[in-house]
N, CA, C and O atoms as a DFTB+ gen file, in Angstrom:
724 C
 N C O
     1  1      20.796     -36.079     -61.328
     2  2      20.943     -36.311     -59.905
     3  2      19.754     -35.695     -59.184
     4  3      19.187     -34.701     -59.638
     5  1      19.385     -36.287     -58.065
     6  2      18.219     -35.790     -57.333
     7  2      18.414     -34.340     -56.891
     8  3      17.455     -33.569     -56.849
     9  1      19.653     -33.968     -56.563
    10  2      19.888     -32.599     -56.090
    11  2      19.758     -31.570     -57.207
    12  3      19.655     -30.372     -56.941
    13  1      19.761     -32.035     -58.461
    14  2      19.568     -31.140     -59.600
    15  2      18.146     -31.179     -60.134
    16  3      17.815     -30.454     -61.072
    17  1      17.308     -32.012     -59.549
    18  2      15.957     -32.214     -60.075
    19  2      14.904     -31.538     -59.195
    20  3      13.821     -32.079     -58.971
    21  1      15.237     -30.372     -58.713
    22  2      14.306     -29.592     -57.901
    23  2      14.058     -28.257     -58.593
    24  3      14.886     -27.770     -59.363
    25  1      12.904     -27.682     -58.302
    26  2      12.562     -26.377     -58.870
    27  2      11.631     -25.657     -57.909
    28  3      11.055     -26.263     -57.005
    29  1      11.494     -24.371     -58.116
    30  2      10.516     -23.568     -57.377
    31  2       9.501     -23.073     -58.385
    32  3       9.853     -22.497     -59.415
    33  1       8.230     -23.306     -58.072
    34  2       7.178     -22.846     -58.964
    35  2       7.194     -21.336     -59.083
    36  3       7.322     -20.636     -58.078
    37  1       7.067     -20.824     -60.294
    38  2       7.105     -19.379     -60.530
    39  2       5.711     -18.779     -60.689
    40  3       5.524     -17.582     -60.475
    41  1       4.747     -19.591     -61.058
    42  2       3.390     -19.078     -61.289
    43  2       2.390     -20.200     -61.015
    44  3       2.769     -21.361     -60.857
    45  1       1.155     -19.849     -60.963
    46  2       0.098     -20.834     -60.793
    47  2       0.050     -21.397     -59.390
    48  3       0.549     -20.779     -58.451
    49  1      -0.546     -22.567     -59.243
    50  2      -0.765     -23.128     -57.909
    51  2       0.526     -23.504     -57.182
    52  3       0.520     -23.643     -55.959
    53  1       1.630     -23.672     -57.911
    54  2       2.897     -24.043     -57.280
    55  2       3.824     -22.840     -57.051
    56  3       4.970     -23.022     -56.638
    57  1       3.358     -21.646     -57.306
    58  2       4.197     -20.448     -57.169
    59  2       4.786     -20.378     -55.758
    60  3       4.071     -20.436     -54.757
    61  1       6.109     -20.253     -55.718
    62  2       6.813     -20.107     -54.445
    63  2       7.030     -21.400     -53.685
    64  3       7.612     -21.383     -52.601
    65  1       6.578     -22.519     -54.225
    66  2       6.722     -23.801     -53.535
    67  2       7.802     -24.650     -54.201
    68  3       7.976     -24.629     -55.419
    69  1       8.518     -25.396     -53.364
    70  2       9.538     -26.305     -53.854
    71  2       8.868     -27.509     -54.515
    72  3       7.990     -28.148     -53.935
    73  1       9.298     -27.797     -55.724
    74  2       8.849     -28.988     -56.441
    75  2      10.029     -29.951     -56.412
    76  3      11.062     -29.688     -57.028
    77  1       9.880     -31.056     -55.705
    78  2      10.987     -31.980     -55.446
    79  2      10.504     -33.426     -55.597
    80  3      10.326     -34.129     -54.602
    81  1      10.293     -33.867     -56.834
    82  2       9.700     -35.186     -57.035
    83  2      10.618     -36.373     -56.709
    84  3      10.144     -37.505     -56.617
    85  1      11.928     -36.130     -56.532
    86  2      12.860     -37.238     -56.341
    87  2      13.586     -37.198     -54.997
    88  3      14.533     -37.956     -54.792
    89  1      13.165     -36.337     -54.089
    90  2      13.787     -36.290     -52.769
    91  2      15.133     -35.603     -52.731
    92  3      15.964     -35.928     -51.882
    93  1      15.370     -34.670     -53.620
    94  2      16.652     -33.959     -53.652
    95  2      16.929     -33.138     -52.413
    96  3      18.084     -33.028     -52.001
    97  1      15.921     -32.565     -51.813
    98  2      16.155     -31.742     -50.616
    99  2      16.639     -32.611     -49.454
   100  3      17.511     -32.195     -48.691
   101  1      16.083     -33.803     -49.318
   102  2      16.565     -34.721     -48.283
   103  2      17.993     -35.160     -48.583
   104  3      18.818     -35.263     -47.675
   105  1      18.286     -35.420     -49.863
   106  2      19.653     -35.783     -50.229
   107  2      20.625     -34.646     -49.935
   108  3      21.754     -34.901     -49.515
   109  1      20.216     -33.414     -50.144
   110  2      21.086     -32.282     -49.785
   111  2      21.318     -32.230     -48.279
   112  3      22.435     -31.982     -47.826
   113  1      20.273     -32.462     -47.514
   114  2      20.419     -32.459     -46.044
   115  2      21.392     -33.529     -45.588
   116  3      22.177     -33.306     -44.666
   117  1      21.348     -34.682     -46.222
   118  2      22.226     -35.788     -45.825
   119  2      23.538     -35.804     -46.609
   120  3      24.349     -36.716     -46.452
   121  1      23.743     -34.783     -47.458
   122  2      24.971     -34.618     -48.251
   123  2      25.192     -35.813     -49.184
   124  3      26.318     -36.286     -49.344
   125  1      24.109     -36.293     -49.796
   126  2      24.142     -37.487     -50.632
   127  2      23.924     -37.144     -52.094
   128  3      23.023     -36.378     -52.435
   129  1      24.755     -37.715     -52.954
   130  2      24.556     -37.597     -54.396
   131  2      23.989     -38.922     -54.887
   132  3      24.577     -39.983     -54.677
   133  1      22.845     -38.840     -55.539
   134  2      22.147     -40.031     -55.999
   135  2      21.631     -39.785     -57.404
   136  3      21.089     -38.720     -57.701
   137  1      21.804     -40.773     -58.263
   138  2      21.274     -40.654     -59.623
   139  2      19.769     -40.850     -59.587
   140  3      19.224     -41.440     -58.654
   141  1      19.109     -40.345     -60.619
   142  2      17.654     -40.461     -60.695
   143  2      17.196     -41.874     -61.024
   144  3      16.110     -42.292     -60.623
   145  1      18.033     -42.611     -61.758
   146  2      17.632     -43.952     -62.176
   147  2      18.877     -44.782     -62.485
   148  3      19.938     -44.238     -62.792
   149  1      18.734     -46.093     -62.401
   150  2      19.858     -46.962     -62.774
   151  2      20.245     -46.734     -64.241
   152  3      19.401     -46.425     -65.083
   153  1      21.524     -46.893     -64.517
   154  2      22.014     -46.748     -65.883
   155  2      22.347     -45.327     -66.283
   156  3      22.654     -45.072     -67.448
   157  1      22.293     -44.400     -65.349
   158  2      22.538     -42.988     -65.684
   159  2      23.924     -42.744     -66.254
   160  3      24.077     -41.944     -67.177
   161  1      24.952     -43.428     -65.716
   162  2      26.314     -43.208     -66.193
   163  2      26.551     -43.886     -67.547
   164  3      27.380     -43.435     -68.338
   165  1      25.827     -44.956     -67.801
   166  2      25.918     -45.616     -69.102
   167  2      25.209     -44.785     -70.155
   168  3      25.692     -44.634     -71.277
   169  1      24.061     -44.248     -69.778
   170  2      23.270     -43.416     -70.680
   171  2      24.030     -42.158     -71.102
   172  3      23.988     -41.760     -72.267
   173  1      24.724     -41.535     -70.145
   174  2      25.511     -40.335     -70.430
   175  2      26.772     -40.376     -69.574
   176  3      26.742     -39.946     -68.421
   177  1      27.881     -40.884     -70.115
   178  2      29.110     -41.017     -69.334
   179  2      29.629     -39.705     -68.749
   180  3      30.334     -39.721     -67.740
   181  1      29.294     -38.575     -69.364
   182  2      29.769     -37.292     -68.817
   183  2      29.186     -37.036     -67.427
   184  3      29.710     -36.209     -66.681
   185  1      28.115     -37.732     -67.076
   186  2      27.543     -37.577     -65.733
   187  2      28.527     -37.998     -64.640
   188  3      28.480     -37.485     -63.521
   189  1      29.408     -38.925     -64.971
   190  2      30.390     -39.351     -63.984
   191  2      31.333     -38.204     -63.637
   192  3      31.702     -38.038     -62.474
   193  1      31.721     -37.422     -64.621
   194  2      32.577     -36.263     -64.371
   195  2      31.794     -35.209     -63.585
   196  3      32.335     -34.602     -62.660
   197  1      30.530     -34.987     -63.943
   198  2      29.697     -34.044     -63.191
   199  2      29.499     -34.508     -61.753
   200  3      29.474     -33.695     -60.829
   201  1      29.360     -35.820     -61.570
   202  2      29.218     -36.355     -60.218
   203  2      30.447     -36.006     -59.380
   204  3      30.318     -35.554     -58.242
   205  1      31.626     -36.213     -59.937
   206  2      32.860     -35.903     -59.204
   207  2      32.946     -34.418     -58.877
   208  3      33.359     -34.039     -57.781
   209  1      32.558     -33.587     -59.826
   210  2      32.596     -32.136     -59.605
   211  2      31.624     -31.748     -58.491
   212  3      31.967     -30.956     -57.614
   213  1      30.411     -32.306     -58.525
   214  2      29.425     -31.993     -57.486
   215  2      29.854     -32.527     -56.125
   216  3      29.683     -31.849     -55.112
   217  1      30.407     -33.731     -56.093
   218  2      30.884     -34.294     -54.829
   219  2      31.937     -33.391     -54.198
   220  3      31.890     -33.108     -53.001
   221  1      32.881     -32.947     -55.011
   222  2      33.965     -32.113     -54.496
   223  2      33.485     -30.713     -54.130
   224  3      33.851     -30.181     -53.082
   225  1      32.678     -30.127     -54.979
   226  2      32.232     -28.751     -54.759
   227  2      31.284     -28.640     -53.567
   228  3      31.391     -27.707     -52.772
   229  1      30.363     -29.586     -53.445
   230  2      29.321     -29.505     -52.416
   231  2      29.603     -30.390     -51.202
   232  3      28.783     -30.467     -50.287
   233  1      30.752     -31.053     -51.191
   234  2      31.145     -31.937     -50.082
   235  2      30.080     -32.995     -49.823
   236  3      29.586     -33.155     -48.707
   237  1      29.743     -33.714     -50.895
   238  2      28.749     -34.774     -50.831
   239  2      29.439     -36.133     -50.830
   240  3      30.657     -36.228     -50.984
   241  1      28.654     -37.163     -50.658
   242  2      29.112     -38.541     -50.844
   243  2      28.067     -39.253     -51.703
   244  3      26.899     -38.864     -51.720
   245  1      28.492     -40.288     -52.410
   246  2      27.557     -41.045     -53.241
   247  2      26.818     -42.067     -52.388
   248  3      27.395     -42.657     -51.475
   249  1      25.540     -42.273     -52.690
   250  2      24.843     -43.381     -52.059
   251  2      25.405     -44.670     -52.629
   252  3      26.104     -44.646     -53.643
   253  1      25.112     -45.794     -51.993
   254  2      25.725     -47.062     -52.385
   255  2      25.448     -47.436     -53.840
   256  3      26.356     -47.870     -54.548
   257  1      24.212     -47.274     -54.290
   258  2      23.876     -47.634     -55.671
   259  2      24.605     -46.773     -56.683
   260  3      25.091     -47.279     -57.694
   261  1      24.686     -45.473     -56.420
   262  2      25.381     -44.554     -57.315
   263  2      26.875     -44.879     -57.340
   264  3      27.508     -44.837     -58.394
   265  1      27.427     -45.199     -56.178
   266  2      28.843     -45.560     -56.100
   267  2      29.126     -46.830     -56.909
   268  3      30.109     -46.883     -57.648
   269  1      28.283     -47.843     -56.778
   270  2      28.465     -49.084     -57.544
   271  2      28.422     -48.808     -59.045
   272  3      29.250     -49.307     -59.806
   273  1      27.452     -48.013     -59.453
   274  2      27.335     -47.708     -60.886
   275  2      28.517     -46.880     -61.376
   276  3      28.994     -47.085     -62.492
   277  1      28.997     -45.946     -60.552
   278  2      30.159     -45.135     -60.937
   279  2      31.381     -46.024     -61.120
   280  3      32.128     -45.864     -62.085
   281  1      31.585     -46.958     -60.199
   282  2      32.733     -47.867     -60.296
   283  2      32.633     -48.772     -61.520
   284  3      33.648     -49.110     -62.129
   285  1      31.418     -49.161     -61.878
   286  2      31.236     -50.001     -63.061
   287  2      31.495     -49.218     -64.345
   288  3      32.019     -49.770     -65.313
   289  1      31.134     -47.948     -64.360
   290  2      31.277     -47.125     -65.562
   291  2      32.673     -46.520     -65.718
   292  3      33.092     -46.219     -66.835
   293  1      33.390     -46.343     -64.622
   294  2      34.657     -45.608     -64.634
   295  2      35.709     -46.146     -65.597
   296  3      36.325     -45.349     -66.305
   297  1      35.948     -47.456     -65.662
   298  2      37.021     -47.937     -66.545
   299  2      36.807     -47.599     -68.023
   300  3      37.770     -47.511     -68.786
   301  1      35.566     -47.413     -68.420
   302  2      35.267     -47.136     -69.831
   303  2      35.084     -45.648     -70.128
   304  3      34.788     -45.280     -71.264
   305  1      35.257     -44.787     -69.119
   306  2      35.074     -43.357     -69.347
   307  2      36.079     -42.883     -70.389
   308  3      37.286     -43.057     -70.217
   309  1      35.586     -42.286     -71.465
   310  2      36.403     -41.960     -72.634
   311  2      36.580     -40.452     -72.777
   312  3      35.629     -39.732     -73.079
   313  1      37.793     -39.989     -72.561
   314  2      38.112     -38.569     -72.709
   315  2      38.065     -38.148     -74.174
   316  3      38.113     -36.955     -74.473
   317  1      37.972     -39.101     -75.081
   318  2      37.810     -38.801     -76.505
   319  2      36.392     -38.380     -76.859
   320  3      36.151     -37.885     -77.960
   321  1      35.462     -38.569     -75.950
   322  2      34.087     -38.111     -76.143
   323  2      34.030     -36.602     -75.918
   324  3      34.543     -36.100     -74.917
   325  1      33.420     -35.896     -76.829
   326  2      33.336     -34.433     -76.707
   327  2      32.610     -34.026     -75.428
   328  3      33.018     -33.073     -74.764
   329  1      31.542     -34.736     -75.077
   330  2      30.792     -34.394     -73.863
   331  2      31.635     -34.616     -72.605
   332  3      31.619     -33.797     -71.686
   333  1      32.365     -35.721     -72.576
   334  2      33.222     -36.011     -71.411
   335  2      34.350     -34.980     -71.339
   336  3      34.647     -34.462     -70.263
   337  1      34.976     -34.682     -72.474
   338  2      36.071     -33.710     -72.485
   339  2      35.581     -32.322     -72.071
   340  3      36.283     -31.608     -71.354
   341  1      34.406     -31.939     -72.505
   342  2      33.844     -30.647     -72.124
   343  2      33.623     -30.578     -70.612
   344  3      33.972     -29.587     -69.971
   345  1      33.046     -31.632     -70.056
   346  2      32.830     -31.678     -68.601
   347  2      34.158     -31.702     -67.844
   348  3      34.282     -31.099     -66.778
   349  1      35.149     -32.404     -68.402
   350  2      36.452     -32.453     -67.745
   351  2      37.110     -31.084     -67.761
   352  3      37.754     -30.701     -66.784
   353  1      36.962     -30.340     -68.846
   354  2      37.485     -28.973     -68.877
   355  2      36.845     -28.109     -67.797
   356  3      37.524     -27.317     -67.144
   357  1      35.541     -28.263     -67.612
   358  2      34.859     -27.517     -66.542
   359  2      35.389     -27.929     -65.176
   360  3      35.671     -27.082     -64.329
   361  1      35.523     -29.241     -64.967
   362  2      36.022     -29.732     -63.686
   363  2      37.408     -29.168     -63.410
   364  3      37.679     -28.702     -62.304
   365  1      38.293     -29.208     -64.417
   366  2      39.668     -28.754     -64.228
   367  2      39.766     -27.250     -63.979
   368  3      40.782     -26.771     -63.476
   369  1      38.727     -26.513     -64.325
   370  2      38.718     -25.077     -64.074
   371  2      38.225     -24.692     -62.692
   372  3      38.313     -23.525     -62.309
   373  1      37.714     -25.637     -61.946
   374  2      37.121     -25.362     -60.630
   375  2      38.171     -25.320     -59.529
   376  3      39.230     -25.938     -59.641
   377  1      37.872     -24.592     -58.475
   378  2      38.757     -24.542     -57.311
   379  2      38.902     -25.922     -56.676
   380  3      39.939     -26.228     -56.088
   381  1      37.878     -26.750     -56.791
   382  2      37.876     -28.082     -56.176
   383  2      38.395     -29.163     -57.127
   384  3      38.153     -30.346     -56.886
   385  1      39.094     -28.795     -58.188
   386  2      39.512     -29.758     -59.213
   387  2      40.323     -30.913     -58.639
   388  3      40.103     -32.063     -59.019
   389  1      41.239     -30.636     -57.747
   390  2      42.075     -31.700     -57.179
   391  2      41.244     -32.744     -56.462
   392  3      41.445     -33.944     -56.650
   393  1      40.312     -32.288     -55.642
   394  2      39.432     -33.231     -54.928
   395  2      38.570     -34.013     -55.908
   396  3      38.381     -35.219     -55.748
   397  1      38.049     -33.331     -56.923
   398  2      37.194     -34.005     -57.904
   399  2      37.977     -35.070     -58.673
   400  3      37.448     -36.146     -58.950
   401  1      39.221     -34.779     -59.014
   402  2      40.051     -35.768     -59.703
   403  2      40.318     -36.977     -58.812
   404  3      40.350     -38.110     -59.292
   405  1      40.509     -36.741     -57.530
   406  2      40.706     -37.851     -56.597
   407  2      39.452     -38.716     -56.511
   408  3      39.552     -39.933     -56.351
   409  1      38.266     -38.102     -56.617
   410  2      37.019     -38.869     -56.655
   411  2      37.025     -39.771     -57.885
   412  3      36.725     -40.961     -57.789
   413  1      37.366     -39.205     -59.038
   414  2      37.403     -39.999     -60.269
   415  2      38.414     -41.139     -60.158
   416  3      38.125     -42.268     -60.555
   417  1      39.585     -40.850     -59.625
   418  2      40.591     -41.895     -59.442
   419  2      40.070     -42.956     -58.478
   420  3      40.289     -44.150     -58.680
   421  1      39.391     -42.519     -57.443
   422  2      38.884     -43.441     -56.430
   423  2      37.837     -44.413     -56.942
   424  3      37.722     -45.526     -56.429
   425  1      37.069     -44.006     -57.949
   426  2      36.075     -44.928     -58.515
   427  2      36.649     -45.733     -59.671
   428  3      35.979     -46.623     -60.194
   429  1      37.888     -45.433     -60.080
   430  2      38.556     -46.261     -61.065
   431  2      38.725     -45.688     -62.456
   432  3      38.935     -46.444     -63.405
   433  1      38.640     -44.362     -62.610
   434  2      38.920     -43.780     -63.930
   435  2      40.423     -43.949     -64.182
   436  3      41.239     -43.424     -63.425
   437  1      40.789     -44.674     -65.237
   438  2      42.190     -45.061     -65.409
   439  2      43.139     -43.958     -65.855
   440  3      44.352     -44.106     -65.708
   441  1      42.633     -42.872     -66.387
   442  2      43.530     -41.854     -66.938
   443  2      43.762     -40.661     -66.015
   444  3      44.325     -39.650     -66.437
   445  1      43.333     -40.772     -64.767
   446  2      43.685     -39.753     -63.782
   447  2      45.012     -40.186     -63.161
   448  3      45.128     -41.300     -62.651
   449  1      46.001     -39.310     -63.206
   450  2      47.342     -39.644     -62.728
   451  2      47.360     -39.818     -61.214
   452  3      46.574     -39.197     -60.499
   453  1      48.262     -40.665     -60.735
   454  2      48.456     -40.812     -59.288
   455  2      48.835     -39.453     -58.701
   456  3      49.629     -38.715     -59.284
   457  1      48.267     -39.136     -57.557
   458  2      48.583     -37.874     -56.901
   459  2      48.020     -36.655     -57.609
   460  3      48.592     -35.568     -57.522
   461  1      46.912     -36.822     -58.304
   462  2      46.336     -35.724     -59.097
   463  2      46.091     -34.475     -58.263
   464  3      46.331     -33.363     -58.735
   465  1      45.624     -34.637     -57.045
   466  2      45.330     -33.467     -56.210
   467  2      46.607     -32.676     -55.937
   468  3      46.596     -31.447     -56.009
   469  1      47.697     -33.358     -55.628
   470  2      48.971     -32.669     -55.387
   471  2      49.494     -32.019     -56.667
   472  3      50.084     -30.939     -56.621
   473  1      49.282     -32.665     -57.788
   474  2      49.744     -32.117     -59.063
   475  2      48.974     -30.854     -59.430
   476  3      49.555     -29.902     -59.950
   477  1      47.667     -30.843     -59.161
   478  2      46.864     -29.635     -59.396
   479  2      47.362     -28.512     -58.494
   480  3      47.496     -27.371     -58.935
   481  1      47.632     -28.832     -57.245
   482  2      48.132     -27.821     -56.311
   483  2      49.480     -27.261     -56.767
   484  3      49.735     -26.066     -56.619
   485  1      50.341     -28.112     -57.319
   486  2      51.644     -27.651     -57.810
   487  2      51.478     -26.689     -58.986
   488  3      52.176     -25.678     -59.066
   489  1      50.562     -27.001     -59.891
   490  2      50.286     -26.090     -61.014
   491  2      49.791     -24.755     -60.492
   492  3      50.208     -23.701     -60.973
   493  1      48.908     -24.795     -59.513
   494  2      48.356     -23.551     -58.964
   495  2      49.440     -22.716     -58.286
   496  3      49.445     -21.491     -58.403
   497  1      50.355     -23.375     -57.578
   498  2      51.468     -22.636     -56.960
   499  2      52.349     -22.014     -58.032
   500  3      52.768     -20.863     -57.906
   501  1      52.629     -22.768     -59.079
   502  2      53.481     -22.253     -60.161
   503  2      52.823     -21.062     -60.851
   504  3      53.493     -20.087     -61.190
   505  1      51.507     -21.145     -61.058
   506  2      50.793     -20.039     -61.714
   507  2      50.802     -18.782     -60.851
   508  3      50.696     -17.671     -61.371
   509  1      50.928     -18.951     -59.544
   510  2      50.886     -17.810     -58.636
   511  2      52.222     -17.076     -58.547
   512  3      52.286     -15.993     -57.965
   513  1      53.285     -17.639     -59.109
   514  2      54.587     -16.988     -59.044
   515  2      54.678     -15.892     -60.098
   516  3      53.994     -15.943     -61.120
   517  1      55.502     -14.931     -59.849
   518  2      55.701     -13.848     -60.812
   519  2      56.289     -14.375     -62.106
   520  3      57.165     -15.239     -62.090
   521  1      55.816     -13.862     -63.209
   522  2      56.342     -14.229     -64.503
   523  2      55.745     -15.492     -65.104
   524  3      56.120     -15.890     -66.207
   525  1      54.824     -16.125     -64.393
   526  2      54.191     -17.327     -64.955
   527  2      53.362     -16.924     -66.172
   528  3      52.700     -15.886     -66.152
   529  1      53.392     -17.734     -67.229
   530  2      52.609     -17.390     -68.420
   531  2      51.113     -17.414     -68.127
   532  3      50.638     -18.203     -67.311
   533  1      50.398     -16.555     -68.791
   534  2      48.954     -16.462     -68.606
   535  2      48.272     -17.456     -69.557
   536  3      47.794     -17.090     -70.631
   537  1      48.245     -18.700     -69.134
   538  2      47.637     -19.774     -69.921
   539  2      46.419     -20.300     -69.173
   540  3      46.353     -20.184     -67.949
   541  1      45.465     -20.871     -69.880
   542  2      44.261     -21.381     -69.212
   543  2      44.596     -22.430     -68.155
   544  3      45.266     -23.428     -68.420
   545  1      44.109     -22.167     -66.962
   546  2      44.394     -23.023     -65.813
   547  2      43.989     -24.472     -66.079
   548  3      44.719     -25.397     -65.721
   549  1      42.834     -24.671     -66.702
   550  2      42.350     -26.043     -66.877
   551  2      43.271     -26.850     -67.779
   552  3      43.463     -28.044     -67.549
   553  1      43.846     -26.221     -68.807
   554  2      44.733     -26.940     -69.722
   555  2      46.052     -27.288     -69.030
   556  3      46.601     -28.368     -69.248
   557  1      46.556     -26.384     -68.204
   558  2      47.769     -26.666     -67.438
   559  2      47.529     -27.820     -66.472
   560  3      48.355     -28.724     -66.345
   561  1      46.390     -27.776     -65.797
   562  2      46.049     -28.847     -64.859
   563  2      45.881     -30.179     -65.583
   564  3      46.254     -31.221     -65.044
   565  1      45.328     -30.164     -66.793
   566  2      45.177     -31.401     -67.568
   567  2      46.540     -32.043     -67.813
   568  3      46.686     -33.260     -67.698
   569  1      47.527     -31.232     -68.148
   570  2      48.860     -31.753     -68.407
   571  2      49.534     -32.322     -67.184
   572  3      50.362     -33.227     -67.282
   573  1      49.179     -31.791     -66.030
   574  2      49.796     -32.263     -64.793
   575  2      49.074     -33.457     -64.190
   576  3      49.714     -34.332     -63.607
   577  1      47.752     -33.510     -64.319
   578  2      46.970     -34.464     -63.533
   579  2      46.332     -35.594     -64.330
   580  3      45.757     -36.509     -63.740
   581  1      46.419     -35.552     -65.657
   582  2      45.844     -36.611     -66.478
   583  2      46.954     -37.340     -67.218
   584  3      47.993     -36.758     -67.530
   585  1      46.728     -38.599     -67.492
   586  2      47.740     -39.388     -68.203
   587  2      47.944     -38.824     -69.609
   588  3      46.968     -38.527     -70.298
   589  1      49.202     -38.671     -70.048
   590  2      49.493     -38.055     -71.345
   591  2      48.795     -38.719     -72.532
   592  3      48.322     -38.022     -73.430
   593  1      48.724     -40.029     -72.553
   594  2      48.087     -40.703     -73.693
   595  2      46.603     -40.362     -73.766
   596  3      46.054     -40.203     -74.857
   597  1      45.959     -40.251     -72.622
   598  2      44.536     -39.903     -72.607
   599  2      44.326     -38.477     -73.095
   600  3      43.376     -38.204     -73.830
   601  1      45.203     -37.571     -72.693
   602  2      45.098     -36.182     -73.148
   603  2      45.318     -36.116     -74.656
   604  3      44.591     -35.418     -75.362
   605  1      46.314     -36.837     -75.147
   606  2      46.613     -36.832     -76.584
   607  2      45.430     -37.349     -77.404
   608  3      45.198     -36.882     -78.519
   609  1      44.687     -38.307     -76.860
   610  2      43.541     -38.884     -77.576
   611  2      42.220     -38.204     -77.211
   612  3      41.152     -38.640     -77.642
   613  1      42.297     -37.153     -76.429
   614  2      41.084     -36.504     -75.930
   615  2      40.417     -35.637     -76.989
   616  3      40.983     -35.356     -78.046
   617  1      39.211     -35.229     -76.672
   618  2      38.473     -34.289     -77.525
   619  2      38.710     -32.847     -77.083
   620  3      37.961     -31.951     -77.472
   621  1      39.746     -32.616     -76.273
   622  2      40.116     -31.245     -75.925
   623  2      40.526     -30.514     -77.203
   624  3      40.977     -31.154     -78.154
   625  1      40.379     -29.199     -77.245
   626  2      40.871     -28.449     -78.408
   627  2      42.384     -28.677     -78.578
   628  3      43.097     -28.926     -77.606
   629  1      42.849     -28.588     -79.811
   630  2      44.263     -28.819     -80.099
   631  2      45.194     -27.952     -79.278
   632  3      46.225     -28.431     -78.806
   633  1      44.851     -26.671     -79.095
   634  2      45.715     -25.779     -78.314
   635  2      45.828     -26.262     -76.870
   636  3      46.891     -26.144     -76.261
   637  1      44.734     -26.808     -76.313
   638  2      44.758     -27.283     -74.929
   639  2      45.593     -28.557     -74.819
   640  3      46.325     -28.738     -73.845
   641  1      45.487     -29.444     -75.817
   642  2      46.313     -30.653     -75.820
   643  2      47.788     -30.280     -75.897
   644  3      48.624     -30.920     -75.258
   645  1      48.116     -29.244     -76.678
   646  2      49.513     -28.806     -76.798
   647  2      50.031     -28.250     -75.473
   648  3      51.150     -28.563     -75.067
   649  1      49.238     -27.442     -74.807
   650  2      49.646     -26.898     -73.498
   651  2      49.850     -28.040     -72.515
   652  3      50.855     -28.080     -71.805
   653  1      48.899     -28.969     -72.472
   654  2      48.997     -30.103     -71.555
   655  2      50.247     -30.929     -71.847
   656  3      50.923     -31.377     -70.921
   657  1      50.555     -31.132     -73.111
   658  2      51.744     -31.883     -73.492
   659  2      53.015     -31.167     -73.024
   660  3      53.959     -31.810     -72.564
   661  1      53.036     -29.848     -73.143
   662  2      54.198     -29.079     -72.678
   663  2      54.370     -29.200     -71.162
   664  3      55.494     -29.295     -70.669
   665  1      53.269     -29.197     -70.432
   666  2      53.344     -29.364     -68.972
   667  2      53.933     -30.731     -68.648
   668  3      54.819     -30.842     -67.801
   669  1      53.446     -31.768     -69.317
   670  2      53.959     -33.113     -69.082
   671  2      55.447     -33.184     -69.428
   672  3      56.227     -33.775     -68.680
   673  1      55.845     -32.592     -70.548
   674  2      57.266     -32.585     -70.933
   675  2      58.104     -31.828     -69.905
   676  3      59.237     -32.216     -69.621
   677  1      57.561     -30.769     -69.358
   678  2      58.265     -29.984     -68.347
   679  2      58.559     -30.803     -67.082
   680  3      59.625     -30.673     -66.480
   681  1      57.605     -31.640     -66.694
   682  2      57.827     -32.495     -65.518
   683  2      59.006     -33.423     -65.767
   684  3      59.834     -33.640     -64.883
   685  1      59.077     -33.972     -66.983
   686  2      60.196     -34.859     -67.326
   687  2      61.523     -34.120     -67.326
   688  3      62.543     -34.654     -66.892
   689  1      61.501     -32.895     -67.811
   690  2      62.724     -32.083     -67.835
   691  2      63.198     -31.786     -66.425
   692  3      64.394     -31.867     -66.146
   693  1      62.289     -31.447     -65.543
   694  2      62.645     -31.169     -64.147
   695  2      63.279     -32.406     -63.511
   696  3      64.290     -32.298     -62.817
   697  1      62.694     -33.572     -63.745
   698  2      63.238     -34.801     -63.196
   699  2      64.648     -35.077     -63.736
   700  3      65.531     -35.492     -62.985
   701  1      64.855     -34.848     -65.034
   702  2      66.172     -35.064     -65.642
   703  2      67.220     -34.110     -65.075
   704  3      68.351     -34.508     -64.795
   705  1      66.828     -32.842     -64.910
   706  2      67.754     -31.856     -64.354
   707  2      68.097     -32.177     -62.897
   708  3      69.242     -32.025     -62.473
   709  1      67.099     -32.618     -62.143
   710  2      67.359     -32.968     -60.750
   711  2      68.293     -34.167     -60.655
   712  3      69.159     -34.209     -59.781
   713  1      68.127     -35.136     -61.543
   714  2      69.001     -36.320     -61.536
   715  2      70.427     -35.936     -61.941
   716  3      71.394     -36.473     -61.400
   717  1      70.555     -35.000     -62.898
   718  2      71.877     -34.585     -63.355
   719  2      72.614     -33.764     -62.290
   720  3      73.842     -33.797     -62.208
   721  1      71.857     -33.036     -61.487
   722  2      72.485     -32.208     -60.458
   723  2      73.023     -33.087     -59.356
   724  3      73.592     -32.583     -58.388
């Protein structure tokens, strides 16, 4: 992304000067996320997850070309890819995870559950109560906000898939108990 393709010279003639060959500083001013070249999401699908994380964290919006490419790439985003799963774990660990998941859902990633932002918030409220188990937040959020089949087929570590599965099973149990009451 252009906003990641900037540097400050440390020595020589560029020492102390911003090196910005792709206009990232202007994109930051306009709160725009733009890929460096067409095909970026096809070349590395994990970039789509990073895009959502950056959009949510930095309160950016995608330029039209980046948005079109994200929408084209989203249906094929594979949580079974180690790179995608690694980026998704990072996203799920962020304070802005709910917003980032809504970005992914908005561009058409099929395995983000409806209402992902509310589901992340519910997990966070539950974790804040006394006696809640000390389990990794990202794995709990995965179980609440991602479709179970995608999590089961994901490249997440086995322990994280198990935690996520337990969260999903817990939601079903709550619904059954509420119906029985």
